[in-house]
Each structure stands twice: as structure tokens, then as C-alpha cells.
Amino acid sequence: MKQPKIIIVGGGLAGLMATIRVAEMGVPVDLFSIVPVKRSHSVCAQGGINAAKNLKGEGDSTWKHFDDTIYGGDFLANQVLVKNMCELAPAIIDLLDRMGVMFNRTPEGLLDFRRFGGTLYNRTAFAGATTGQQLLYALDEQVRFHESLDRVKKFEGWTFLSAVLDDAGVARGICAMNLRTTEIRTFPADAVIFCTGGIGAIFGHSTNSVVCTGSAQSALFQQGACYANGEFIQVHPTAIPGEDKCRLMSESARGEGGRVWVPKNPGDTRRVKDIPENERFYFLEEWYPKYGNLVPRDVATRAIHKVVFEMKMGLPGTPAVYLDVSHIPRDVLDRKLEGILEIYQKFVGTDPHEEPMKVFPAMHYTMGGLWVDNEQQSTNLPGIYAAGECEYQYHGANRLGANSLLSCIYGGMVAGPSAVRYARNLEKGCDSVSSEVFDRERVRQQDITDGLLHQQGTENPITIWRELGEVMTENVTVIRYNANLKRALDRLGELSERYKKINLQDRTQWSNQTLNFARELGNMLVLAQVIALGALERNETRGAHYKPEFPERDDANWLKTTIARYNEGKISLEYQPVDTSLIPLRERKYTAAV
Amino acid sequence: MPDKKVIVRVKRRQRPDEPVRWEEYELRYRPHMNVITCLRDIAERPVTRDGRESSPVSYEANCLEEVCGACAMIINGQPRQACSALVDNLDQPIRIEPLTKFPLVRDLVVDRSKMFEDLKLTKCWIPIDGTYDIGEGPRMSPSTQETGYPLARCITCGNCLEICPKVNEHTQFVGAAIVSQVRLFNMHPTGKLHAAERLDALMGPGGIEDCDNAQNCVKVCPKGIPLTESLASVNGQVIRHALKTWLMGRE
């Protein structure tokens, strides 16, 4: 057959890596992104990327990285895949280094590594405290090179609406909307790779960027794609609470020696600096002596919740704890953490070199995502692939810090060639598909848009979104009770009804951001139900999913992957066994060495 | 006590060819508000101060922590990122306008694709043989990294172009951000193997000669990038390169 055509949706780390791999194989790529790809959410990743290069003489190995990841994920991740990822990690770091990433260096000119949560090894390569930005830029530059050779065509400022599926349910392209002109068009492709990132907007205030709505995943889900482990939501322990978003304070602050504490006397009115060492409660160090401040995120988040809400020891006047780096020498901070300390200073106004930062947990990451098969990153819809945060496969019930950049790049590296292989083996390419298949989808999407533009409702999309965020954050994050989850599902049902009556205050057809947001909101409401339902059904505690009514991990009943399906407006759940072929199950506790 | 208010004036145009209109909004003050929260408040209730129904303001924003570069606009006369523009630090009424050196799309949205195109013209990438595993990258001294990393933090926001008197309709000057990227790639151990190509790109119209050293760029860079050092460094490189080409011919 003739040269296949690949579409990639999403231009963050996973999407750009997949793009480079496909372009390298001589196959043309159409790359779709809502924002110019250089502005993708990957820029927000701060602390680093894990790879067991063992350059610190600690006896680290890819197997230990693998073991830490499985154990950190509470044994919910399929193991072979994680092992493959950890084994490739050192080569991925080398590749990024060759691409010019300004990683921090040792005096010998080698890559420097620091410690992150959930491990005892210095395994995290980093570029200051803006590692995600630096990695994204390196891949962006490589894609620009391929673009200059016409191997890649970018469609920036387009948003994905739906997949074009033929009568056999095979993907033949996508339907997308131009955010400037509101034109809706279909684009044929032999295979489509989704790298559409996180879902933070479903929780209102999260550490995610504005574009992380999960809209694309949800649209695919409603077209028949399976969604796995949706209930596993990572709440990052240390963020600055905010009106518009919660700004992350990287785990690397603790990796470089930062300490989390509260005054032993909750009413202490002295200046922070005047509170003597023995009157400070370093609760993570006390409760988890082996890992100290570097316990995994779910553990640290629950500990902070306990201190603030159960023990009533939060900082005066605000639900927060101190994250303190003020004891670390200034030159070390400037070399290794400048990016995040600058964020704190700009947005809060105090200088973390001098004063401890006030932080509180915030929704950060979804471990769950589109279901993909074992080796190919392919979804259950033929011709559709997924990589990066939008799929479920590498982090189990809790992701370790600095593994997300790795899984994005690894997933992209696998998905690109997989999609090309599939496309090359297709008997019938997208060019031989009847135009009726494309027209049908375009008309369906145009009707949805026209409906939104013309309906005269009473509900404001931003108001519904704010309430959605409140329902989800209150009931479906750190601590989960079944009664609350049921109530949350009822509320989501109500919000979905109200959504049908929304009124767009902008009915123009030029750069109408309200229209796009309204479309995304509809998809967010569906995915929110998947998350809440998965959480309600899973009666155990595992990783980030904590139910006080079921406080133990229950391997007999719940060592399984949740699979959500969508059928005529109804969400149903089923379960799949987990691959635990390499590392035997063991109790997960960070109080002592593993 | 009545609620504290925030007064915001927004320069609006629904389409590039439509006349400008200024709209004033009165918003409810909350601690830690920034310009993005103001724009979101307007979107939720787009009614002007004098009670007229309007529409949500179009604007670009993504990361909201000043690392993606999306939300550059002119706030109280200064080009800057809206996310880090805290209401507490701004004089009211807060005046919000789109950047002027880029084609307007709508309201506060402008088209900055020229910057990305210029990164392409100046070949701002490290040429690699392929993504397969061929071992480690080149060694780099910590001091090279410490010089390069700040340059690599450029978020392509365009504020340095906005403030530059030499970026105007009469020149094609690429601006300080792009020149600084050339400096970054030319100092990298692999990147410097191809330095000549990048310098060639900066020798013609729109290149480094267009800079007349106004030094405004460095004052508005949200990332504190030493842009004037980059301009001086690349200017020196271009002069040496031109001289060498003139004396010895092209390699």
C-alpha cells in the first residue's frame, strides 16, 4: 500500500516523542494541539526524570527502579510493562542529553542525580526545577527540525472532537474544530495516537494547566474506548493553594533536603524563625523514619490531612503545613531549585530562602486513563493508540515522583512505531474509505456545536464547572466514604441535567472560547462519573485510593484493573486481572526499609 | 463593610477589523487574585460596570505559573504574563490590552506564530543522528550548564519583542528571544558544530544588525534571562563569522 498517514493528538512530551519516532520512520505526521505545542502542560513538571544510571556508586539498578515503581503503585500496575520502561530509562536520559537538555552536571561533567519520593536512591536527573519544560523544549526543537523537512505538519489551535470510525468500528481519522474560525473538519488517518494528558480541570483547582480537561479521553470513551483505573487520582502533598489554580511545589524541594513540619503548639504565635527546633513537629520524619520526607505522595498527603484535620495542628488561620528549605545554603537552592522558589516568591510574596513555604495537598495527576493493551499502547478501538498521562498503564495505584516524564517519553517511543506497524499492515487505507463515513461524523459534530450556539438556556458553564470541581475535590480525592461518593454521583447527575440547559454568553463564530469550553465541560461531566463510580465500587484501600471504611489493601477481591465502558449513555464497570508475574505481592509500608 | 472591589478595564475587539472598545468591569475582590481570575470572573458574569450585557473576554492562558508563556498581554502599560500579575500589586483601574507587535485575533488573543517560525529559520535545535540508543551525550562542565540553563528557560512569551523599538512594521527583526536561543544552541558541545548555519540566518534582514541596543528587552523578560548579554555575544559571533567568511570563503 502507499505511505500510511498518522495523526497525533496532543503535543506534550508523549505526543512529541511519538511524532519524532514516526517522522524518523519516514511516515508523515499531522500533529494536533489546542495550544502551540511548546506551551503544553509538560512544561509544569518540575523535579526531574527517573533512570537508574547508578552514577552515584549506590548500587542502583533498573530492577530496583522497577521494584520501587511497582511497590509505590501498590501492585496495581501490570509488571512487564513497567519493567520494560525502567530498563529503557537510562537510554532515554542519554537521548535527552544528546538532544541538548541542560541537565545539571557534576564537576566531572556527568549528569547529576537527586533523590525523589518512594526510593532510597539518587535516581532523578534534573534541569534545575523546570525539568519538564526543558524536556518538552528539547523534543519541540526536534519536531521543529522534522517540520522544517516537511515530515510533520502542525495543526496548532485545533481541538479534537471525536474519532472518525467506519462501519466496522475502525478508526479512519479524526474530527476537529479550529479554535479561531470554529470550522469543523475531518482529517483522514490510518492510525491515531492520543497523547492528551491529564484531567485536572475535572477537579476545579488542581496543579494542571487549563487545557488538561480530559475532554479527548472522554470523547473517545463515549465512542467505545475503555477507560481503566479512573478512580486512582494522585493528590500531591505540597502545592500552594490558589484562586485560579494550585501551584505545585516540587517533591525535589524535599529531595534536596526540604523538611515538612508544623509547630508542636498549634497556637504558637512566634515568628516562624523563632520557633526552636525542639518545638517543631517533623511529622513525616517521625512517622516514617526510613523514608522521612520522601515517602510517596499518597502517604505524605494523608499524613498532612491527618495533621491538619484530625490532629488540628495546621498552621494558624489556614489549612496548611510548612515546607521548609530555608536551612539549605542559598547557592544550592539557586542551582537546583530556582524555578520553583521563584514561583513561590512571585505568587505568594515571601522568600522561601528565608521563610518556610506554606503548602497543602492538591489534585495533581491521574494514574487511570484510556485502557491500552500490553505491548503496543493500542486502545480497544482498532487504529487508536494512547501514550502519556491519558493512558493508565505504568503507575498502578500511585505514581512515584519523576516517573511521569519517563512514562510519557517511553509511551511515545512505543506508540509511534506501533501505530506505523499497524498502519502499514492495513489492507485498506483511510483513502479508500467512503467519504460518507467522514461526512457523517462531521455533521454529527456540527450539530452538537450548532445546538450549543443556538440554545437559549439558563445555566452558566463556568458555574457548573466550579460546582463540578467542588463536588469532586470534596468527595473523590484524599479520603473517600461510600455515602459521600453516592452523593457525589447524584450531584454529578444533577449537574449533567443542568448542563443540558447551558446558555453561551457568546454566540459568535470567531475565537469563541466559551463554545469550546462548553464542549469540554460536557465531556468532563462524563469522565467525572467514571472516576466517582470506580471509587465507589472499589471497597479497599490501595495507593492513592483511601477508604477509612475499608482501610486495608484487599488483594483477594481487588487486585484487579477497573475497566469502564460506555453504552448508550450508561457507564458500566468490569474488572481485569493484574500481571504480577515478576515481583511477588508484599505489604506496602514506608515506616521501615522494604 | 461593603465588599472590596476590583476595577478592570479591558481593550476589546471582536475581530481584527472591528473598532476598539474599552469595557470596564467591577469585580469582587478576593486575596491572591491575579489578572486571570479577573478574566474568569468576567466570563462567569460578563456584565460591564454600567450594567451592559457583554461577552466573555477571549485570552490565552495555560499553565498559570509563568512557565508556558501563553498569557502575555499589556497590563497597566507593561507587557507581562497575566498569571503572575497579582491584583494586590496593580494600580486600579487595571488596564488590560493585547500585545501590539503581533497580529490581533480577538480581544487579548494575538498570533505569535512568527516566533516559532523564526526558531525554525534560525535552526534552533541540536542535530542528532537518530533516537536510537547510541550512548551518552557529550560531557558538559557545570559552568556551561549554568550559563545555558537560564537561556533555555525562555518561554517564547514575546514580551521582549513587544517592548523592542526595532520590532515594528518596517523591520523583520527576530527579536531578543530568538537571538538568545541561537546563543544557547551555539554554546552546546554538539550544537556548536552547526553554529555557522545559525549565524548565517542572523546575518540578513531581520538579523542581529537590526538590534540598536535599546536594552528594553531584558527589563521585561519574566524569566530574567540575560538577553542583552545574548545579543552582545551573538553580535560578536556574527561579526567574527562574517569576517572569516569574507577572508577564507565559505567552508
CSV table of N, CA and C in Angstrom, one decimal, chain A residues 17 20-21 24 36 38-39 43-44 46 53 91 94-95 97-100 102-110 127-130 133-134 137 141-142 144-145 147-148 180 209-211 243-245 247 335 338-339 342-343 346-347 413 460 462-463 465-466 505-506 508 510-514, chain B residues 14-16 30-31 34 37 40 43-44 46 54-59 61-70 83-84 86 105-106 109 111-112 116 119-120 124-126 128-140 142 145-146 148-149 152-156 184-185 188 222-223:
chain,number,residue,atom,x,y,z
A,17,MET,N,7.3,13.0,21.4
A,17,MET,CA,8.2,11.8,21.3
A,17,MET,C,7.6,10.9,20.2
A,20,ILE,N,8.3,12.3,16.8
A,20,ILE,CA,9.7,12.2,16.3
A,20,ILE,C,9.9,10.8,15.8
A,21,ARG,N,9.4,9.8,16.6
A,21,ARG,CA,9.6,8.4,16.2
A,21,ARG,C,8.9,8.1,14.8
A,24,GLU,N,10.8,9.9,12.0
A,24,GLU,CA,12.0,9.2,11.8
A,24,GLU,C,11.9,8.0,10.9
A,36,PRO,N,-0.1,26.1,21.0
A,36,PRO,CA,1.2,25.8,20.4
A,36,PRO,C,2.0,24.8,21.3
A,38,LYS,N,4.7,24.1,22.3
A,38,LYS,CA,5.7,24.5,23.2
A,38,LYS,C,5.1,25.0,24.5
A,39,ARG,N,3.7,25.2,24.5
A,39,ARG,CA,3.1,25.7,25.7
A,39,ARG,C,2.3,24.5,26.4
A,43,VAL,N,5.4,21.4,30.5
A,43,VAL,CA,6.3,22.4,31.0
A,43,VAL,C,6.2,22.6,32.5
A,44,CYS,N,5.1,22.1,33.1
A,44,CYS,CA,4.9,22.3,34.5
A,44,CYS,C,5.6,21.3,35.4
A,46,GLN,N,8.4,19.6,37.3
A,46,GLN,CA,9.5,20.3,37.8
A,46,GLN,C,10.7,19.5,38.2
A,53,LYS,N,20.7,5.1,36.4
A,53,LYS,CA,22.0,5.2,35.8
A,53,LYS,C,23.1,4.8,36.8
A,91,ALA,N,18.7,4.8,28.7
A,91,ALA,CA,18.9,5.2,27.3
A,91,ALA,C,18.1,6.4,27.0
A,94,ASP,N,20.0,9.4,28.1
A,94,ASP,CA,21.1,9.6,27.2
A,94,ASP,C,20.6,10.3,26.0
A,95,LEU,N,19.5,9.9,25.5
A,95,LEU,CA,18.9,10.5,24.3
A,95,LEU,C,18.6,12.0,24.5
A,97,ASP,N,19.8,13.9,26.7
A,97,ASP,CA,21.1,14.6,26.9
A,97,ASP,C,21.7,14.9,25.5
A,98,ARG,N,21.6,14.0,24.6
A,98,ARG,CA,22.1,14.2,23.2
A,98,ARG,C,21.3,15.3,22.5
A,99,MET,N,20.0,15.4,22.9
A,99,MET,CA,19.1,16.4,22.3
A,99,MET,C,19.4,17.8,22.9
A,100,GLY,N,20.3,17.9,23.9
A,100,GLY,CA,20.7,19.2,24.4
A,100,GLY,C,20.0,19.7,25.6
A,102,MET,N,19.6,20.8,29.2
A,102,MET,CA,20.5,21.4,30.1
A,102,MET,C,20.4,20.8,31.5
A,103,PHE,N,20.6,19.5,31.5
A,103,PHE,CA,20.6,18.8,32.8
A,103,PHE,C,21.7,19.4,33.8
A,104,ASN,N,21.4,19.4,35.0
A,104,ASN,CA,22.5,19.7,36.0
A,104,ASN,C,23.6,18.7,35.9
A,105,ARG,N,24.9,19.2,36.2
A,105,ARG,CA,26.1,18.4,36.0
A,105,ARG,C,26.9,18.2,37.3
A,106,THR,N,27.7,17.2,37.3
A,106,THR,CA,28.6,17.0,38.4
A,106,THR,C,29.9,17.7,37.9
A,107,PRO,N,30.9,17.9,38.9
A,107,PRO,CA,32.2,18.5,38.5
A,107,PRO,C,32.8,17.8,37.4
A,108,GLU,N,32.6,16.5,37.3
A,108,GLU,CA,33.2,15.7,36.2
A,108,GLU,C,32.5,15.9,34.8
A,109,GLY,N,31.5,16.6,34.8
A,109,GLY,CA,30.8,16.9,33.6
A,109,GLY,C,29.7,15.9,33.3
A,110,LEU,N,29.4,15.0,34.2
A,110,LEU,CA,28.4,14.0,34.0
A,110,LEU,C,27.1,14.5,34.6
A,127,ALA,N,16.9,19.2,35.4
A,127,ALA,CA,17.4,20.5,34.9
A,127,ALA,C,16.9,21.6,35.8
A,128,GLY,N,17.6,22.0,36.8
A,128,GLY,CA,17.1,23.0,37.7
A,128,GLY,C,15.8,22.4,38.3
A,129,ALA,N,14.8,23.2,38.5
A,129,ALA,CA,13.5,22.7,38.9
A,129,ALA,C,12.5,23.0,37.8
A,130,THR,N,12.9,22.9,36.6
A,130,THR,CA,12.0,23.1,35.5
A,130,THR,C,12.3,22.0,34.4
A,133,GLN,N,9.8,21.4,31.5
A,133,GLN,CA,9.9,22.4,30.5
A,133,GLN,C,11.1,22.1,29.6
A,134,GLN,N,12.2,21.8,30.2
A,134,GLN,CA,13.5,21.6,29.5
A,134,GLN,C,13.3,20.4,28.5
A,137,TYR,N,11.0,21.3,25.6
A,137,TYR,CA,11.6,22.1,24.7
A,137,TYR,C,12.6,21.3,23.8
A,141,GLU,N,12.0,21.1,19.8
A,141,GLU,CA,13.1,21.5,18.8
A,141,GLU,C,13.3,20.4,17.8
A,142,GLN,N,13.3,19.2,18.3
A,142,GLN,CA,13.5,18.1,17.3
A,142,GLN,C,12.3,18.0,16.3
A,144,ARG,N,10.5,20.5,15.4
A,144,ARG,CA,10.6,21.7,14.5
A,144,ARG,C,11.6,21.3,13.4
A,145,PHE,N,12.6,20.6,13.8
A,145,PHE,CA,13.6,20.1,12.7
A,145,PHE,C,12.8,19.3,11.7
A,147,GLU,N,9.7,19.2,11.1
A,147,GLU,CA,8.8,20.1,10.4
A,147,GLU,C,9.4,20.9,9.3
A,148,SER,N,10.7,21.3,9.5
A,148,SER,CA,11.4,22.1,8.5
A,148,SER,C,11.7,21.2,7.3
A,180,ARG,N,-10.0,29.2,16.2
A,180,ARG,CA,-10.2,30.5,15.8
A,180,ARG,C,-11.4,30.7,14.9
A,209,SER,N,-2.6,22.4,34.0
A,209,SER,CA,-2.8,23.6,33.1
A,209,SER,C,-4.3,23.6,32.7
A,210,VAL,N,-4.7,24.8,32.1
A,210,VAL,CA,-6.0,25.0,31.7
A,210,VAL,C,-6.5,23.9,30.7
A,211,VAL,N,-5.6,23.5,29.8
A,211,VAL,CA,-6.0,22.6,28.7
A,211,VAL,C,-6.3,21.1,29.2
A,243,GLU,N,-6.7,30.7,43.9
A,243,GLU,CA,-8.0,31.0,43.4
A,243,GLU,C,-8.1,30.4,42.0
A,244,ASP,N,-7.1,30.5,41.2
A,244,ASP,CA,-7.2,30.1,39.8
A,244,ASP,C,-6.6,28.7,39.6
A,245,LYS,N,-5.6,28.4,40.3
A,245,LYS,CA,-5.0,27.0,40.2
A,245,LYS,C,-4.2,26.8,41.5
A,247,ARG,N,-0.6,25.8,42.7
A,247,ARG,CA,0.7,25.7,42.1
A,247,ARG,C,1.6,24.7,42.8
A,335,ARG,N,21.0,26.8,42.4
A,335,ARG,CA,21.4,25.9,41.3
A,335,ARG,C,20.4,24.9,41.0
A,338,GLU,N,15.8,26.8,41.8
A,338,GLU,CA,15.4,28.2,41.5
A,338,GLU,C,14.0,28.4,40.9
A,339,GLY,N,13.7,27.5,39.9
A,339,GLY,CA,12.4,27.7,39.2
A,339,GLY,C,11.2,27.7,40.1
A,342,GLU,N,11.2,30.6,42.8
A,342,GLU,CA,10.7,31.9,42.1
A,342,GLU,C,9.2,31.9,42.0
A,343,ILE,N,8.6,30.7,41.7
A,343,ILE,CA,7.2,30.7,41.6
A,343,ILE,C,6.6,31.1,42.9
A,346,LYS,N,7.0,34.8,43.6
A,346,LYS,CA,6.1,35.6,42.7
A,346,LYS,C,4.7,35.6,43.1
A,347,PHE,N,4.2,34.4,43.5
A,347,PHE,CA,2.7,34.2,43.7
A,347,PHE,C,2.3,34.4,45.1
A,413,MET,N,7.5,6.6,22.7
A,413,MET,CA,8.5,5.8,21.9
A,413,MET,C,7.9,4.5,21.4
A,460,ASN,N,-25.0,28.8,33.5
A,460,ASN,CA,-23.7,29.3,33.0
A,460,ASN,C,-22.6,28.1,33.1
A,462,ILE,N,-19.4,28.1,33.4
A,462,ILE,CA,-18.3,28.3,34.4
A,462,ILE,C,-18.9,27.9,35.8
A,463,THR,N,-20.1,28.3,36.0
A,463,THR,CA,-20.7,28.0,37.3
A,463,THR,C,-20.8,26.5,37.5
A,465,TRP,N,-19.0,24.3,36.0
A,465,TRP,CA,-17.7,23.7,36.2
A,465,TRP,C,-17.2,23.9,37.6
A,466,ARG,N,-17.4,25.1,38.2
A,466,ARG,CA,-17.0,25.4,39.5
A,466,ARG,C,-17.6,24.4,40.5
A,505,GLN,N,-22.8,32.7,26.6
A,505,GLN,CA,-22.9,34.2,26.5
A,505,GLN,C,-22.2,34.8,25.3
A,506,ASP,N,-21.7,33.9,24.5
A,506,ASP,CA,-21.0,34.3,23.3
A,506,ASP,C,-21.5,33.4,22.2
A,508,THR,N,-20.8,34.1,18.9
A,508,THR,CA,-20.1,34.4,17.7
A,508,THR,C,-19.3,33.1,17.2
A,510,TRP,N,-16.1,33.3,16.0
A,510,TRP,CA,-14.7,33.7,15.8
A,510,TRP,C,-14.0,33.7,17.1
A,511,SER,N,-13.0,32.8,17.3
A,511,SER,CA,-12.3,32.7,18.5
A,511,SER,C,-13.2,32.7,19.8
A,512,ASN,N,-14.2,31.8,19.7
A,512,ASN,CA,-15.2,31.8,20.8
A,512,ASN,C,-14.8,30.7,21.8
A,513,GLN,N,-14.2,31.2,22.9
A,513,GLN,CA,-13.6,30.3,23.8
A,513,GLN,C,-14.7,29.7,24.7
A,514,THR,N,-15.8,30.3,24.8
A,514,THR,CA,-16.9,29.8,25.6
A,514,THR,C,-17.5,28.5,25.0
B,14,GLN,N,-13.8,42.4,18.7
B,14,GLN,CA,-14.2,41.0,18.4
B,14,GLN,C,-13.5,40.4,17.2
B,15,ARG,N,-13.2,41.2,16.3
B,15,ARG,CA,-12.4,40.8,15.1
B,15,ARG,C,-11.3,41.8,14.9
B,16,PRO,N,-10.3,41.4,14.2
B,16,PRO,CA,-9.2,42.3,13.9
B,16,PRO,C,-9.6,43.6,13.2
B,30,ARG,N,-10.9,39.2,46.1
B,30,ARG,CA,-10.5,38.1,47.0
B,30,ARG,C,-9.0,38.1,47.1
B,31,PRO,N,-8.5,37.6,48.2
B,31,PRO,CA,-7.0,37.6,48.4
B,31,PRO,C,-6.3,36.8,47.3
B,34,ASN,N,-5.3,37.3,40.6
B,34,ASN,CA,-4.5,37.7,39.6
B,34,ASN,C,-5.3,38.1,38.4
B,37,THR,N,-7.8,35.4,37.2
B,37,THR,CA,-9.0,35.3,38.0
B,37,THR,C,-10.0,36.4,37.6
B,40,ARG,N,-11.6,35.4,34.4
B,40,ARG,CA,-12.6,34.3,34.6
B,40,ARG,C,-13.8,34.8,35.3
B,43,ALA,N,-15.9,36.2,32.6
B,43,ALA,CA,-16.5,35.1,31.8
B,43,ALA,C,-17.7,34.6,32.5
B,44,GLU,N,-17.7,34.5,33.8
B,44,GLU,CA,-18.9,33.9,34.5
B,44,GLU,C,-20.0,34.9,34.5
B,46,PRO,N,-20.5,38.3,32.4
B,46,PRO,CA,-20.0,39.4,31.5
B,46,PRO,C,-20.9,40.5,31.5
B,54,SER,N,-22.3,41.9,28.1
B,54,SER,CA,-21.3,41.8,27.1
B,54,SER,C,-21.0,40.3,26.9
B,55,SER,N,-19.8,40.0,26.5
B,55,SER,CA,-19.5,38.6,26.3
B,55,SER,C,-18.1,38.3,27.0
B,56,PRO,N,-17.8,37.0,27.3
B,56,PRO,CA,-16.5,36.7,27.9
B,56,PRO,C,-15.4,37.2,27.1
B,57,VAL,N,-14.3,37.6,27.7
B,57,VAL,CA,-13.2,38.1,27.0
B,57,VAL,C,-12.3,37.0,26.5
B,58,SER,N,-11.9,37.0,25.2
B,58,SER,CA,-11.0,35.9,24.7
B,58,SER,C,-9.6,36.3,25.2
B,59,TYR,N,-8.9,35.3,25.7
B,59,TYR,CA,-7.5,35.4,26.1
B,59,TYR,C,-6.8,34.1,26.0
B,61,ALA,N,-4.2,31.4,27.9
B,61,ALA,CA,-3.6,31.1,29.2
B,61,ALA,C,-3.5,29.6,29.3
B,62,ASN,N,-2.5,29.1,29.9
B,62,ASN,CA,-2.5,27.7,30.1
B,62,ASN,C,-1.9,27.3,31.5
B,63,CYS,N,-0.6,27.4,31.7
B,63,CYS,CA,-0.1,26.8,32.9
B,63,CYS,C,-0.4,27.6,34.2
B,64,LEU,N,-0.6,28.9,34.0
B,64,LEU,CA,-0.9,29.8,35.1
B,64,LEU,C,0.2,29.9,36.2
B,65,GLU,N,1.4,29.4,35.8
B,65,GLU,CA,2.5,29.6,36.8
B,65,GLU,C,3.8,30.1,36.1
B,66,GLU,N,3.5,30.9,35.0
B,66,GLU,CA,4.6,31.6,34.3
B,66,GLU,C,5.7,30.7,33.8
B,67,VAL,N,5.3,29.6,33.2
B,67,VAL,CA,6.3,28.7,32.6
B,67,VAL,C,5.9,28.3,31.2
B,68,CYS,N,4.7,28.6,30.7
B,68,CYS,CA,4.2,28.2,29.4
B,68,CYS,C,4.3,29.3,28.4
B,69,GLY,N,4.2,30.6,28.9
B,69,GLY,CA,4.4,31.7,28.0
B,69,GLY,C,3.1,32.2,27.4
B,70,ALA,N,2.0,31.5,27.6
B,70,ALA,CA,0.8,31.8,26.8
B,70,ALA,C,0.2,33.2,27.1
B,83,CYS,N,-0.8,35.7,34.5
B,83,CYS,CA,-0.9,34.8,35.7
B,83,CYS,C,-0.2,35.4,36.8
B,84,SER,N,1.0,36.0,36.6
B,84,SER,CA,1.8,36.4,37.7
B,84,SER,C,1.6,37.9,38.0
B,86,LEU,N,-0.4,40.0,40.0
B,86,LEU,CA,-1.3,39.9,41.1
B,86,LEU,C,-2.0,41.3,41.4
B,105,VAL,N,-6.0,38.6,17.0
B,105,VAL,CA,-7.1,37.6,16.7
B,105,VAL,C,-8.4,38.1,17.2
B,106,ARG,N,-8.5,38.2,18.5
B,106,ARG,CA,-9.7,38.7,19.2
B,106,ARG,C,-9.3,39.2,20.6
B,109,VAL,N,-6.2,38.0,22.5
B,109,VAL,CA,-5.5,36.9,21.8
B,109,VAL,C,-4.8,37.5,20.6
B,111,ASP,N,-1.6,36.5,17.5
B,111,ASP,CA,-0.9,35.3,16.8
B,111,ASP,C,0.6,35.5,16.9
B,112,ARG,N,1.2,34.7,17.7
B,112,ARG,CA,2.7,34.8,17.9
B,112,ARG,C,3.4,33.7,17.1
B,116,PHE,N,7.8,31.2,16.5
B,116,PHE,CA,8.1,29.8,16.3
B,116,PHE,C,8.7,29.6,14.9
B,119,LEU,N,12.3,30.5,15.0
B,119,LEU,CA,13.1,29.4,15.6
B,119,LEU,C,13.5,28.4,14.6
B,120,LYS,N,12.5,28.2,13.6
B,120,LYS,CA,12.8,27.3,12.5
B,120,LYS,C,13.9,27.9,11.6
B,124,CYS,N,17.1,26.4,15.5
B,124,CYS,CA,17.4,26.3,16.9
B,124,CYS,C,17.0,24.9,17.4
B,125,TRP,N,17.9,24.0,17.1
B,125,TRP,CA,17.8,22.6,17.6
B,125,TRP,C,19.2,22.0,17.6
B,126,ILE,N,19.3,20.9,18.3
B,126,ILE,CA,20.6,20.1,18.3
B,126,ILE,C,20.4,19.0,17.3
B,128,ILE,N,20.6,15.6,15.8
B,128,ILE,CA,21.0,14.3,16.3
B,128,ILE,C,20.9,13.3,15.2
B,129,ASP,N,21.7,12.2,15.3
B,129,ASP,CA,21.7,11.2,14.2
B,129,ASP,C,20.4,10.4,14.2
B,130,GLY,N,19.8,10.2,15.4
B,130,GLY,CA,18.5,9.4,15.5
B,130,GLY,C,18.2,9.2,17.0
B,131,THR,N,17.0,8.6,17.2
B,131,THR,CA,16.6,8.5,18.6
B,131,THR,C,17.0,7.1,19.1
B,132,TYR,N,17.7,6.3,18.3
B,132,TYR,CA,18.1,5.0,18.8
B,132,TYR,C,19.3,5.2,19.8
B,133,ASP,N,19.5,4.1,20.6
B,133,ASP,CA,20.4,4.2,21.7
B,133,ASP,C,21.9,4.1,21.2
B,134,ILE,N,22.5,5.3,21.1
B,134,ILE,CA,24.0,5.3,20.8
B,134,ILE,C,24.8,5.8,21.9
B,135,GLY,N,24.3,5.7,23.1
B,135,GLY,CA,25.2,6.0,24.2
B,135,GLY,C,25.0,7.4,24.7
B,136,GLU,N,25.9,7.8,25.6
B,136,GLU,CA,25.7,9.1,26.3
B,136,GLU,C,26.0,10.3,25.4
B,137,GLY,N,25.5,11.4,26.0
B,137,GLY,CA,25.7,12.7,25.3
B,137,GLY,C,27.1,13.2,25.6
B,138,PRO,N,27.4,14.4,25.1
B,138,PRO,CA,28.7,15.0,25.3
B,138,PRO,C,28.8,15.4,26.8
B,139,ARG,N,30.0,15.4,27.3
B,139,ARG,CA,30.3,15.9,28.7
B,139,ARG,C,30.1,17.4,28.6
B,140,MET,N,29.7,18.0,29.8
B,140,MET,CA,29.5,19.4,29.8
B,140,MET,C,29.9,19.9,31.2
B,142,PRO,N,29.9,22.0,34.6
B,142,PRO,CA,28.8,22.7,35.3
B,142,PRO,C,28.7,24.2,34.9
B,145,GLN,N,26.7,24.5,31.8
B,145,GLN,CA,25.3,24.3,32.1
B,145,GLN,C,24.7,25.5,32.8
B,146,GLU,N,25.4,26.1,33.7
B,146,GLU,CA,24.9,27.2,34.5
B,146,GLU,C,24.7,28.5,33.6
B,148,GLY,N,24.0,28.0,30.2
B,148,GLY,CA,23.0,27.6,29.2
B,148,GLY,C,21.6,27.5,29.8
B,149,TYR,N,21.5,27.0,31.0
B,149,TYR,CA,20.2,26.7,31.5
B,149,TYR,C,19.3,27.9,31.6
B,152,ALA,N,17.8,28.6,28.4
B,152,ALA,CA,16.9,27.5,28.0
B,152,ALA,C,15.5,27.7,28.6
B,153,ARG,N,15.4,28.6,29.6
B,153,ARG,CA,14.1,28.8,30.2
B,153,ARG,C,13.2,29.8,29.5
B,154,CYS,N,13.6,30.3,28.3
B,154,CYS,CA,12.8,31.2,27.6
B,154,CYS,C,11.5,30.6,27.2
B,155,ILE,N,10.4,31.3,27.6
B,155,ILE,CA,9.0,30.7,27.4
B,155,ILE,C,8.4,31.3,26.1
B,156,THR,N,9.1,31.9,25.2
B,156,THR,CA,8.6,32.4,24.0
B,156,THR,C,7.3,33.2,24.2
B,184,LEU,N,22.3,30.0,22.9
B,184,LEU,CA,22.2,28.7,23.6
B,184,LEU,C,22.7,27.5,22.7
B,185,PHE,N,22.1,27.4,21.5
B,185,PHE,CA,22.5,26.3,20.7
B,185,PHE,C,23.9,26.3,20.2
B,188,HIS,N,26.3,24.9,23.0
B,188,HIS,CA,26.2,23.5,23.3
B,188,HIS,C,27.3,22.7,22.5
B,222,PRO,N,10.2,37.9,31.8
B,222,PRO,CA,9.6,37.4,33.1
B,222,PRO,C,10.6,36.4,33.7
B,223,LYS,N,11.5,35.8,32.9
B,223,LYS,CA,12.4,34.8,33.4
B,223,LYS,C,13.7,35.3,33.7
